[in-house]
Amino acid sequence: MSKEHTAFPVDGQLLMVLPRAGASIRNPDVQQPILRADADGYYLEMRVNADPKDESEVALTRRVQLEELSAQEWEELKAQYANLNLKVCTEEGISKGLEKIQDRRVQRLFKALLTFLNPRQVAIVLFLYKEAREQDNGSLVSFRSNDLLESLGYTRAKDGSFTARSRSQLNQDLVALHRTELVFAKSLKKGNTMGAKVIVKSILRIRDYEIDNVPRDFDLAKAADYTYELADAYTVALEFFEGSERTGDYILFSNSIDTKQKLGSNAKHDYKMKLLVYLASRMKWDKLIDAQYLVISKQYLFKNLDLLGSNLSRNNQILWRTIEELQALGYILDAQELPGKRKMTSIQFQINPDKLRCN
């Protein structure tokens, strides 16, 4: 079997912005979420500022368009927004920082934006790209909810069903990936000057969904905002898909990729997924040395793994434990620290092209 059939492609443009799109609220580049109104409608949005020291730390805004709002609802939303405490979200947890927001829908909207593209949602995206390769239907991917839950490592009850919590979480994740838009600029050379093309894309768009047992009242958005439900099957369109094999801008991931979540652990602590995606992203930003070596500053590794506490010893332990996990899985063949000035230490990674390959 050729390598092409043991791997699946993920768009280069998506991978280039994925770590920034999923930057946590503890990241120093992340700004306070704002409510904004313009001629096109009402928005809840959060900006991630660029880091001038590294071009891969690109500026990006993630936003949710708030549809069908009356002027009164807009005023009520602004009143609810005043109860958002980002400092408490950062220091004591998002649920604590949102507890003064009484409206469940508003609370879930904020939570979806603040936790956007956590490692569990990234695992969902990778599952969908793998399915896209197998189904060979362009950007359209159809899947059964139970198959996706199984791939994420959730276990069935004795009757073969999944828990209401895991089912509800999946619909919330899919709706977040559907309605959260990413706004970023792509540099364009225009004659002798540099211009920029502003791109607005969601990770995916839900095209349709199916319910097995009719009559059953199910509304996609209401389920994400108020209830604890999940459709039985979905068809989605991957919005970044056009950059894939047709343009040659992609990274090949091994079909053996593990997207299972650790039972009982918080998705934000899935450092293995964070590092894997960050390495893939840097493979698109940086030219690999001798086709397999990648050198990255520890400062940016810590930032993109969300290791932002002041305990450097703990951060180092988690980083190296995560590197060892990816070595055990075969993604990294070798990793070593390269000496530099204080706080400027870098790590050289030797990437296994059989597991992760840049086109």
XYZ file of C-alpha atoms in Angstrom:
359
model
C 0.000 0.000 0.000
C 1.419 3.426 -0.897
C 2.016 6.135 1.685
C -0.739 8.192 0.050
C -3.314 5.580 1.100
C -2.089 5.278 4.685
C -2.419 9.013 5.294
C -4.917 11.813 4.829
C -4.316 15.460 3.831
C -5.224 18.507 5.916
C -5.172 21.925 4.262
C -2.061 24.006 4.740
C -3.992 27.251 5.188
C -6.089 25.716 7.963
C -3.016 24.338 9.743
C -1.234 27.690 9.470
C -3.979 29.415 11.475
C -5.208 26.523 13.658
C -2.993 27.128 16.740
C -3.854 30.844 16.699
C -7.547 30.174 16.117
C -7.499 27.965 19.199
C -5.426 30.308 21.403
C -6.678 30.064 24.987
C -7.802 33.032 27.066
C -4.548 32.736 29.050
C -2.515 33.493 25.915
C -1.031 37.020 26.217
C -2.063 37.799 22.612
C -5.775 37.169 23.309
C -7.942 40.251 23.834
C -11.130 40.640 25.880
C -14.195 39.463 23.875
C -16.294 42.352 22.592
C -19.817 42.891 21.293
C -19.861 44.754 17.982
C -22.654 46.040 15.751
C -22.245 47.113 12.120
C -24.316 47.303 8.948
C -24.095 43.509 8.523
C -25.410 42.640 11.966
C -24.391 41.958 15.553
C -21.258 40.074 16.520
C -19.572 38.539 19.530
C -15.869 38.463 18.736
C -12.440 37.906 20.192
C -9.159 39.085 18.682
C -5.803 37.352 18.838
C -3.089 39.947 18.215
C -0.030 39.190 16.096
C 3.354 38.666 17.707
C 5.865 40.849 15.804
C 8.743 38.512 16.727
C 7.402 35.491 14.842
C 5.411 35.480 11.616
C 3.650 32.244 12.542
C 1.954 34.094 15.443
C -0.481 35.686 13.004
C -3.321 38.094 13.917
C -6.790 36.584 13.772
C -10.326 37.264 14.985
C -12.839 34.608 15.868
C -16.434 35.765 15.859
C -20.032 34.590 16.095
C -22.735 36.453 14.197
C -25.765 36.914 16.438
C -28.680 36.427 14.095
C -32.238 37.682 14.398
C -31.656 39.992 17.354
C -34.135 42.769 18.087
C -32.895 46.108 19.428
C -34.240 45.131 22.854
C -32.446 41.756 22.783
C -29.216 43.565 21.829
C -29.560 45.820 24.909
C -30.276 42.784 27.098
C -27.199 41.046 25.674
C -25.036 44.068 26.493
C -26.349 43.967 30.050
C -25.432 40.263 30.279
C -22.003 40.989 28.746
C -21.259 43.344 31.636
C -21.288 40.266 33.908
C -18.439 38.579 32.003
C -15.331 38.494 34.189
C -12.360 37.506 32.040
C -9.915 37.789 34.951
C -11.919 35.195 36.915
C -12.211 33.038 33.728
C -8.416 33.086 33.433
C -7.562 32.542 37.097
C -10.414 30.375 38.428
C -11.931 28.777 35.326
C -14.400 29.734 32.614
C -17.485 28.372 34.405
C -16.658 30.555 37.423
C -16.123 33.646 35.255
C -19.471 33.146 33.521
C -21.589 32.239 36.554
C -23.099 35.736 36.887
C -24.538 35.507 33.346
C -28.052 34.231 33.936
C -29.139 33.546 30.350
C -28.068 29.990 29.435
C -27.821 30.783 25.705
C -25.555 33.801 26.302
C -23.454 31.788 28.755
C -22.994 28.960 26.226
C -22.158 31.430 23.424
C -19.389 32.947 25.534
C -18.114 29.526 26.592
C -18.044 28.331 22.956
C -16.028 31.396 21.893
C -13.627 31.266 24.862
C -12.911 27.521 24.484
C -12.971 27.452 20.677
C -10.800 24.817 18.987
C -9.828 23.043 22.173
C -8.009 19.726 21.544
C -11.285 17.749 21.490
C -12.651 19.982 18.721
C -9.337 19.650 16.849
C -9.703 15.846 17.136
C -13.181 16.205 15.567
C -11.707 18.256 12.698
C -9.003 15.632 12.064
C -11.638 12.846 12.130
C -13.618 14.754 9.467
C -10.567 15.258 7.221
C -9.766 11.564 7.524
C -13.377 10.757 6.562
C -13.145 13.212 3.633
C -10.224 11.192 2.230
C -12.122 7.907 2.636
C -15.458 9.168 1.270
C -13.826 11.021 -1.658
C -16.743 13.437 -1.991
C -14.797 16.707 -2.050
C -15.427 18.982 0.915
C -18.674 17.228 1.908
C -18.450 14.686 4.732
C -21.315 12.586 6.127
C -21.014 10.703 9.399
C -22.994 8.998 12.141
C -22.731 10.726 15.524
C -22.049 7.427 17.304
C -19.087 6.696 14.998
C -17.550 10.058 15.861
C -18.152 9.580 19.594
C -16.481 6.174 19.336
C -13.461 7.653 17.536
C -13.152 10.202 20.365
C -12.855 7.314 22.825
C -16.182 7.655 24.608
C -17.553 4.328 25.851
C -21.058 3.017 25.334
C -23.465 2.068 28.110
C -24.772 -1.511 28.341
C -27.633 -0.687 25.974
C -25.163 0.560 23.335
C -25.917 4.247 23.852
C -23.601 7.100 24.857
C -24.130 9.337 27.876
C -26.328 12.415 27.490
C -23.351 14.568 28.478
C -21.012 13.282 25.746
C -23.819 13.449 23.154
C -24.721 17.006 24.140
C -21.066 18.055 24.113
C -20.627 16.770 20.556
C -23.529 18.824 19.194
C -22.210 21.923 21.005
C -18.744 21.321 19.502
C -20.133 20.859 15.976
C -22.291 24.001 16.237
C -19.297 25.984 17.576
C -17.176 24.833 14.601
C -20.097 25.727 12.293
C -20.947 29.233 13.463
C -17.625 30.588 14.731
C -16.023 32.448 11.836
C -12.288 33.064 11.535
C -11.251 36.432 10.099
C -7.601 36.789 9.038
C -5.489 38.482 6.383
C -3.410 36.771 3.743
C -0.574 38.809 2.248
C -0.765 39.412 -1.482
C 1.877 40.850 -3.742
C 0.332 43.504 -6.010
C 2.947 44.715 -8.447
C 5.653 46.319 -6.319
C 3.476 46.673 -3.219
C 2.153 44.263 -0.620
C -1.598 44.073 -0.174
C -3.768 41.865 1.974
C -6.787 39.738 1.241
C -9.132 39.390 4.220
C -10.499 35.854 4.528
C -13.642 34.919 6.487
C -14.205 31.185 6.970
C -15.706 28.751 9.415
C -13.893 25.467 10.037
C -16.991 23.696 8.753
C -20.620 24.361 7.872
C -23.362 21.939 8.842
C -25.373 21.301 5.666
C -27.968 18.900 7.063
C -28.619 16.500 9.903
C -30.806 13.459 10.458
C -32.976 12.225 13.297
C -33.628 8.483 13.447
C -36.805 8.450 15.505
C -39.494 10.748 14.134
C -41.467 12.535 15.467
C -38.736 14.045 17.611
C -38.406 17.787 18.002
C -34.786 18.737 17.371
C -33.339 22.132 16.550
C -29.580 22.366 15.959
C -29.032 25.802 17.512
C -31.515 25.332 20.356
C -29.838 22.044 21.249
C -26.446 23.781 21.390
C -27.754 26.774 23.341
C -30.351 25.331 25.709
C -30.775 21.553 25.757
C -28.750 18.339 25.870
C -29.404 16.734 22.506
C -27.569 15.417 19.463
C -28.701 14.574 15.937
C -28.032 11.001 14.812
C -26.161 11.903 11.601
C -24.682 15.036 10.046
C -23.384 16.202 6.682
C -20.820 19.003 6.873
C -18.817 21.010 4.351
C -15.153 21.617 5.236
C -14.655 25.302 4.409
C -10.850 25.209 4.082
C -10.953 22.139 1.842
C -10.230 23.913 -1.446
C -6.564 24.302 -0.517
C -5.981 20.564 -0.284
C -4.496 18.269 -2.896
C -5.707 20.388 -5.812
C -3.304 23.196 -4.852
C -0.621 21.007 -3.292
C -0.860 22.960 -0.017
C -1.364 20.327 2.658
C 0.195 18.149 5.333
C -0.294 14.392 5.375
C -1.280 12.872 8.725
C -0.946 9.150 9.329
C -4.251 7.240 9.346
C -3.158 5.740 12.671
C -3.623 9.113 14.418
C -5.138 8.715 17.889
C -8.054 11.115 18.438
C -9.287 9.458 21.652
C -9.881 11.691 24.649
C -8.494 10.659 28.031
C -11.481 9.630 30.128
C -12.152 11.982 33.019
C -9.618 14.596 31.914
C -10.249 18.105 30.662
C -9.740 18.575 26.916
C -7.507 21.601 27.567
C -4.907 19.276 29.120
C -4.490 17.237 25.920
C -0.976 18.549 25.336
C -0.220 15.730 22.889
C -2.829 17.003 20.400
C -1.719 20.608 20.916
C 1.918 19.792 20.193
C 1.106 17.589 17.188
C -0.982 20.335 15.560
C 1.575 23.016 16.434
C 4.398 21.000 14.843
C 2.249 20.499 11.712
C 1.527 24.239 11.642
C 5.203 25.158 11.945
C 6.010 22.718 9.128
C 3.912 25.040 6.904
C 5.474 28.251 8.244
C 9.124 27.103 8.420
C 11.153 25.305 5.829
C 12.193 21.928 7.216
C 15.971 21.568 7.503
C 17.145 18.546 5.474
C 13.451 17.731 4.896
C 12.921 16.546 8.470
C 14.336 18.917 11.118
C 12.344 21.723 12.738
C 13.804 24.205 15.243
C 11.326 26.004 17.531
C 11.927 28.376 20.441
C 10.775 26.980 23.802
C 9.069 30.322 24.401
C 6.640 29.593 21.529
C 6.270 25.936 22.450
C 5.169 26.958 25.948
C 2.800 29.600 24.581
C 1.146 27.262 22.065
C 0.837 24.405 24.540
C -0.856 26.835 26.939
C 1.964 26.359 29.459
C 1.784 29.966 30.568
C 2.284 29.669 34.327
C 5.415 30.970 36.036
C 6.515 27.500 37.194
C 9.174 26.827 34.537
C 10.134 23.473 36.034
C 6.527 22.218 35.713
C 6.254 23.642 32.172
C 9.471 21.870 31.181
C 8.291 18.569 32.651
C 4.983 18.707 30.768
C 6.691 19.724 27.509
C 9.223 16.878 27.607
C 6.632 14.342 28.739
C 4.506 15.383 25.740
C 7.484 15.158 23.373
C 8.171 11.642 24.709
C 4.517 10.682 24.077
C 4.804 11.785 20.432
C 8.131 9.936 20.167
C 6.469 6.751 21.464
C 3.775 7.192 18.798
C 6.424 7.675 16.101
C 5.694 11.300 15.106
C 9.002 12.559 16.475
C 12.166 10.541 15.834
C 14.382 12.694 18.038
C 14.297 15.974 19.989
C 17.075 17.891 21.666
C 17.618 21.290 23.224
C 19.872 23.726 21.397
C 21.700 26.112 23.727
C 20.947 29.810 23.427
C 20.764 32.951 25.506
C 18.671 32.785 28.676
C 14.986 32.243 27.850
C 15.925 31.808 24.165
C 16.541 28.047 24.241
C 15.193 26.194 21.203
C 14.347 22.554 20.600
C 15.281 20.742 17.410
C 12.705 18.154 16.369
C 13.353 15.379 13.904
C 9.939 14.705 12.325
C 9.078 11.231 11.050
C 7.897 11.702 7.418
C 5.988 8.402 7.607
C 3.702 9.964 10.240
C 3.651 13.669 9.352
C 4.703 14.924 5.945
C 4.678 18.370 4.417
C 3.778 18.677 0.753
